[in-house]
Amino acid sequence: MLELIDVSKEYQSPADTGSVSVLKDITLKIDKGRSVAIVGPSGCGKSTLLNIIGALDRPTAGRVLFDGKDLTKAGDIELAEIRNSKIGFVFQLHHLLPQCTVIENVIVPTLADKNRSLREEVEERAVSLLERVGLKDWMLHRPGQLSGGQRQRVAVVRALINQPKLLLADEPTGSLDEHAAQNIAELLVELNQSEEVTLILATHSIKLAEHMGQVLELSNGTLTERATSK
Amino acid sequence: MSLLGLVKRSLLFYWRTNLGVLLAVMTSTAILTGALVVGDSVRHSLKMTMTARLGKTNLALVANNRFFTAGLADELAQKLNTNVAPVLFLQGIVANSDGTKRANKIEVLGLDDRFFRLGPGKNPFGEDFSEGIVLNDLLAARLGVTVGDEVVLRIEQPALMSRDIPITPDSDLSIASRLVVKAVAGESEFGCFSLQANQIPSLNAYVPIQWLQEKLDRNEQANILLVADDANESITVERANEAVRKSWQLADSGLELRKPDNHDILELRSRRIFIDEPLTIAAINARDDAVGILTYFVNELRFGDKSTPYSMVTAIGKSGDSKNSITIDIQDDEIIINQWLADDLGAKVGDSLELTYFVVSPMRKLDEEQTTFRIRRILPMQGAAIDPELMPDFPGLADADNCRDWDAGIPIDLDKIRKVDEDYWDKFQGTPKAFITLKAGQMIWANRYGNLTAVRYQLRGKLSKDVEESVTTRLLKEVDPASVGLYFQPVRARGMKAGNEATDFGQLFLGFSFFLIIAALVLMSLIFVFGVEKRSEQVGMLLAVGFPTRLVRRLLFIEGGILALLGALAGTAAGLLYTRAMIYGLATIWHVAVSGSSIQFYAKLSTLLTGALAAMAVSLITIWLTLRKQVSRPAHELLVGELKWQFVKATPVTRGRISLWIAAISSVSAAGLVAMMTAAEGSTAAGAFFGAGALILISGLALIQFFLRMLKDTWSKTLASLAGLGLRNSTRRSGRSLAVVGLLACGIFLVIAVGANRQNPLKNAHRRDSGTGGFAIFGESAIAVIHDLNSKTGRQSLGLDDKILDNVNILQLRLHEGDDASCFNLNRAQIPSLLGVQPEQIREAFRFTDIIEGADKNDGWPLLTHDLTENVVPAIGDYSTIVWSLGKSVGDVLEYIDEKGRAFQVRIIGMLKNSILQGNLLISEDEFVNRFPSENGYRIFLIDAPPGETETVMDILSAGLADFGPALTPATQRLADFSAVENTYLSIFQMLGGLGLVLGSIGLGLVVLRNVLDRRGELAMMQAVGINKIALKRMVLYEHGALCLCGLVCGIIAALVAVGPALSSPAANVPYFSLVLIILAIGISGLVWIWMATAFALSGQLLEALRNE
């Protein structure tokens, strides 16, 4: 369902003194329902790769095919629609809206959808998802009243509210303690299986990566398969 | 939850930031709306003043120095079916009982109850209109009198003939009466009545019309008619003038038809002695047998070494009636004398007879002229030759019993009068001693007042009543009453127009407050941007979850829009407070700007809506422009946090080059403007220099922007000090930095550029080309002075000591009252006052700023005598009068109607720079007397006095001219009073501009606070590696202090360019001290705000931030 063909990403330096290559000719194919971890040290380009996959950024060269659609040729509005309906994103920092309740935060992605008739269904799905992650009792609380792990679980639910085909998680446990991180990891794996959503996770934690079906290592801009203990 | 629900949540959650935005919008709205409502208030006040001034008066017939029968009012009232009030109006002087207080230039109105019915309704005289005087409250306060007190009223005594005619007596120019104050008339008693569109109330004294008529020997006469409109507002000028045409009688133009005793003729005469030309033409055409007569008083008839003094000579038209009229069958250079004269001179037919006589000259100057005639015939002393009726009722002559009792205005040498002359007078009174043709007589004696003294019609046995009726009917039909001053003017419509076109204080205060509004909007956008930047991660998240950019922008825009709406609503209410504050200012510290007039608060709903909508629109545009940049960044940049994304993308070098290009183009353009305008003067030069200054400002800001970019992107030198680090830090948020720099620079630029334009009229005031014209004193009298104040005889006739006034020269100008077109009058003058001047007497005085093309600016006065097209009169006026008060420029025309109802144009041919002549237009005296022959004498005086003797000369003239109601002011004082108005406007601008700078300083503080709060982590790191808090504060101070300094320097340099002309002007009064103080105050204020914001931001435990990082 997802294919990257010779994707490269370069950044120009401010004084026109050359460019820095972060991703070099990356080719990748991920089937539906798979779970993939991309590991590498900090600053190796994991987030950049995830942003390109998630249509948040464009490669300098190469193509990104998602469900047969070349994202590099799509316009901003089309990309937004794809992100809204087919891709879910979980960030290292949850980026919850402090002014909204838990359930409101969860349904925020649905507000971009003009089809109002789905509202009730959405709220039902939100409650159901929150219940699955054990946060039903907190749904009327504000993010400020939750722990870090709870907030990240809300972020995960938010990413799933539109029933995406692809779930991208960028260092989802980066700001959590070990216990919370473990909970999130398990949650992601469980959702990958139960929701049949393809999961790509970027992390520097090998321990987290080993929960995934496939581990790829990003180093010097290139992606290589890494053997797992699984 | 819906999108609007999200908006509502965000608004409430970020209430602190949103409150800041709301307050800033409220401020800008309050100022904008408040300024516009000031305009409403002024306009409303002017309208109220006009209503108080005119009451129900719609039209007015103002005959000035002509008088008609008061009964015309009754006729018109019947025809127009409305109230018509007759008024007898004169200028006067009033003093309190002991003379310790006096008020000049009083409007004395003789009236009856019909006048008060035009007002609010209250009649201060009550039922008793027999005696007493009513003063309006302003006049009563000026004199310190109240009901029951006695006052002395002196009023001008209108003459039968113009006092400019030498033969008219020059004594008894005014009469005085002691009267008891019957009431004090406030607004409800119509005390504010005035026909002139001026918000400054006049000083009015009301007396019973009958009493005044008796005092002036003008029984049943008036010179003003006031007409009220009817319920349907159907009484137009045309309708009223038509009613006059149908109602007027000969007596209304001073004419009467009479049958002299022992004559079989009917004679038409005028109370004014000379008959106006339109009347003479119609009178001659009234009947075939009409004979025109012009009798004149000659000083001498000479034949050889013999002469006969002081005689009447009549110029007479051809007549077929030898019984009742001398047959003039002679040539124009021939003369018929009577036998008495022939015997007295020993002259015979064929001899040459020389006539010596005075002609009408300015200031009653006695120009004697001679004309020689050849004696054609000698008449025996019988029949038509003895006709004392040929002499008109010359005042001072007609009723004299003997020659020595003559009281003519000319000097009579009594030694010349012989017994034979007395005998002649006893026997024949004013019988003319000689006769010439009418043509010859009109050539030498016709003047602007008329060219006949009588017209005779033969009765030939007919009833005089029939002939009278026929002549009367013909005259009333043929003569346009407007030609004798009987025409109505739309005073109400004119007053409303004057008010509607008045100085737009709304726009004025909007201009004054412009910078303040901009500062508030910049502050609003800064706070809004801070709020959005703080939520940049949220914005990134929304974009990441699939919100289209435009939807995110729309959400934020709706948030901003709601804040703009609420701010506009609150600001509109606050704007009313701003208006009240401005009105309070105009009533107190800025009272000079409105000439002390009372401004009432008044707000129109439409204005409030306009202000609110405009402010909201501007706020929304500002928010939109802000959002365009903020939400245009990619989601992944926003997600990493606002502090980091700015480093993700490099700034293209080309952007810096664009700034450099802008700087270069602006500088070159500014230099070009300065070079082009160096030789120019006046407003053109000032405007160009201001433009050059603005371009320099843009150039400076562009250079700062370039420098910031260069420092950020390309300067590779390592900055190894705290100051250097501070400098590098200033490049991080260059947009914020530039906003604050720009605000400070603009503020300083405006404050200095405006403040430096203050005028000091006292500088070089002695110079001929200054605003005083080199004159020491400016004077105005209530009653016209007919004498030449520079001649010995003129001074002696007024009791002025010629020796003391030896080095005093007085330039006398005629005055035709109109609207005050000076900066004191808030109304737009419709028909400005006209001054008549002899150009050669004022040559080289004052300085022209502009003149018609092709003329020499250094010698503009002679242009007043140049012939323009017919019915176009050239005029010169003060720049402020023409440009600001009238809204005109050189070449433009104004429409006037002269004394005879003829329309003519006044064309502006030159403008004077800042002069004491502000408020009037000057035309040549010749044109003046041609258009307004009945305006006697002179009422405006420009007086030269030796240095240091101004006060002495003022005292002497005030005492000597006391009966004329003089108001003498040092010319410098008058100029200072005019300049004070302009300087007050500048003060208002400076004050409001200063407030804008205060807002700018607050903006600087906010930027500092925000910058420091954003970097708490870095600063914590610096503290962790050993840099103490004081050093950190110093670093922040360097960073922002440099920006502050850049803004000040940029603004100062630009301002210096802008005020180039002002600095080089001789009258410049640059308040260097206060400007330096302002700059210092802004600089110190900026530093204080920087320090305070830094201290606040760095308060508490900085190292906590490290942990949170």
Short mmCIF file of C-alpha atoms in Angstrom, two decimals, chain A residues 11-16 51 56-57 77 80-81 83-84 89 91 93-101 104 107-109 111-112 114 116 119 123 142 158 162, chain B residues 1-3 6 9-10 13-14 535 537-538 540-551 559 634-636 638-641 648-651 653 713-714:
data_model
loop_
_atom_site.label_atom_id
_atom_site.label_comp_id
_atom_site.label_asym_id
_atom_site.label_seq_id
_atom_site.Cartn_x
_atom_site.Cartn_y
_atom_site.Cartn_z
CA TYR A 11 18.45 20.93 3.01
CA GLN A 12 20.18 24.05 1.69
CA SER A 13 22.55 25.83 4.05
CA PRO A 14 21.75 29.52 4.74
CA ALA A 15 24.78 31.02 3.05
CA ASP A 16 24.38 29.12 -0.19
CA ASN A 51 6.99 13.41 7.47
CA LEU A 56 3.75 16.53 5.77
CA ASP A 57 6.84 17.20 3.73
CA ILE A 77 -5.41 20.38 -0.51
CA ALA A 80 -4.59 17.40 3.49
CA GLU A 81 -7.55 15.25 2.51
CA ARG A 83 -3.84 12.95 5.77
CA ASN A 84 -7.28 13.49 7.21
CA PHE A 89 -0.17 10.68 13.14
CA PHE A 91 3.84 12.73 17.65
CA LEU A 93 4.76 15.55 21.99
CA HIS A 94 1.08 14.82 22.01
CA HIS A 95 0.07 18.27 20.78
CA LEU A 96 -3.31 18.05 22.44
CA LEU A 97 -5.38 21.22 22.54
CA PRO A 98 -5.34 22.37 26.17
CA GLN A 99 -8.58 24.26 25.70
CA CYS A 100 -10.53 21.15 24.67
CA THR A 101 -11.64 18.09 26.63
CA GLU A 104 -13.05 16.91 21.91
CA ILE A 107 -12.68 14.26 17.38
CA VAL A 108 -10.67 17.31 16.23
CA PRO A 109 -9.56 15.58 12.97
CA LEU A 111 -13.89 18.74 12.07
CA ALA A 112 -12.08 19.04 8.76
CA LYS A 114 -17.69 18.84 5.94
CA ARG A 116 -21.92 16.62 9.25
CA ARG A 119 -21.06 13.51 13.71
CA GLU A 123 -18.71 10.60 18.84
CA ARG A 142 -8.80 18.53 30.03
CA ARG A 158 -7.07 10.91 17.93
CA ASN A 162 -10.94 8.70 11.06
CA MET B 1 -18.05 20.00 19.21
CA SER B 2 -18.09 22.03 16.02
CA LEU B 3 -15.55 24.31 14.43
CA LEU B 6 -13.36 25.05 18.86
CA ARG B 9 -12.90 27.23 23.41
CA SER B 10 -9.77 28.85 22.10
CA PHE B 13 -8.78 29.52 27.03
CA TYR B 14 -6.32 32.08 25.76
CA ARG B 535 0.00 28.02 19.39
CA GLU B 537 2.34 23.53 17.47
CA GLN B 538 -1.44 23.37 17.61
CA GLY B 540 0.94 22.22 13.02
CA MET B 541 -1.15 19.49 14.59
CA LEU B 542 -4.30 20.65 12.83
CA LEU B 543 -2.46 20.72 9.52
CA ALA B 544 -1.01 17.30 10.24
CA VAL B 545 -4.42 15.74 10.94
CA GLY B 546 -5.66 16.99 7.64
CA PHE B 547 -7.02 20.46 8.15
CA PRO B 548 -6.45 22.38 4.94
CA THR B 549 -4.35 25.47 5.40
CA ARG B 550 -7.22 27.72 4.50
CA LEU B 551 -9.45 26.08 7.11
CA GLU B 559 -11.13 34.05 16.38
CA PRO B 634 4.69 23.70 6.68
CA ALA B 635 3.15 21.56 9.40
CA HIS B 636 6.34 19.71 10.21
CA LEU B 638 5.32 24.14 13.22
CA LEU B 639 5.23 20.82 15.02
CA VAL B 640 8.79 21.05 16.23
CA GLY B 641 7.91 24.24 18.03
CA VAL B 648 14.81 24.96 9.51
CA LYS B 649 14.63 27.05 6.41
CA ALA B 650 17.34 29.34 5.25
CA THR B 651 16.40 32.82 4.19
CA VAL B 653 19.88 36.00 0.08
CA ASP B 713 22.78 35.07 7.24
CA THR B 714 26.08 36.18 5.91
#
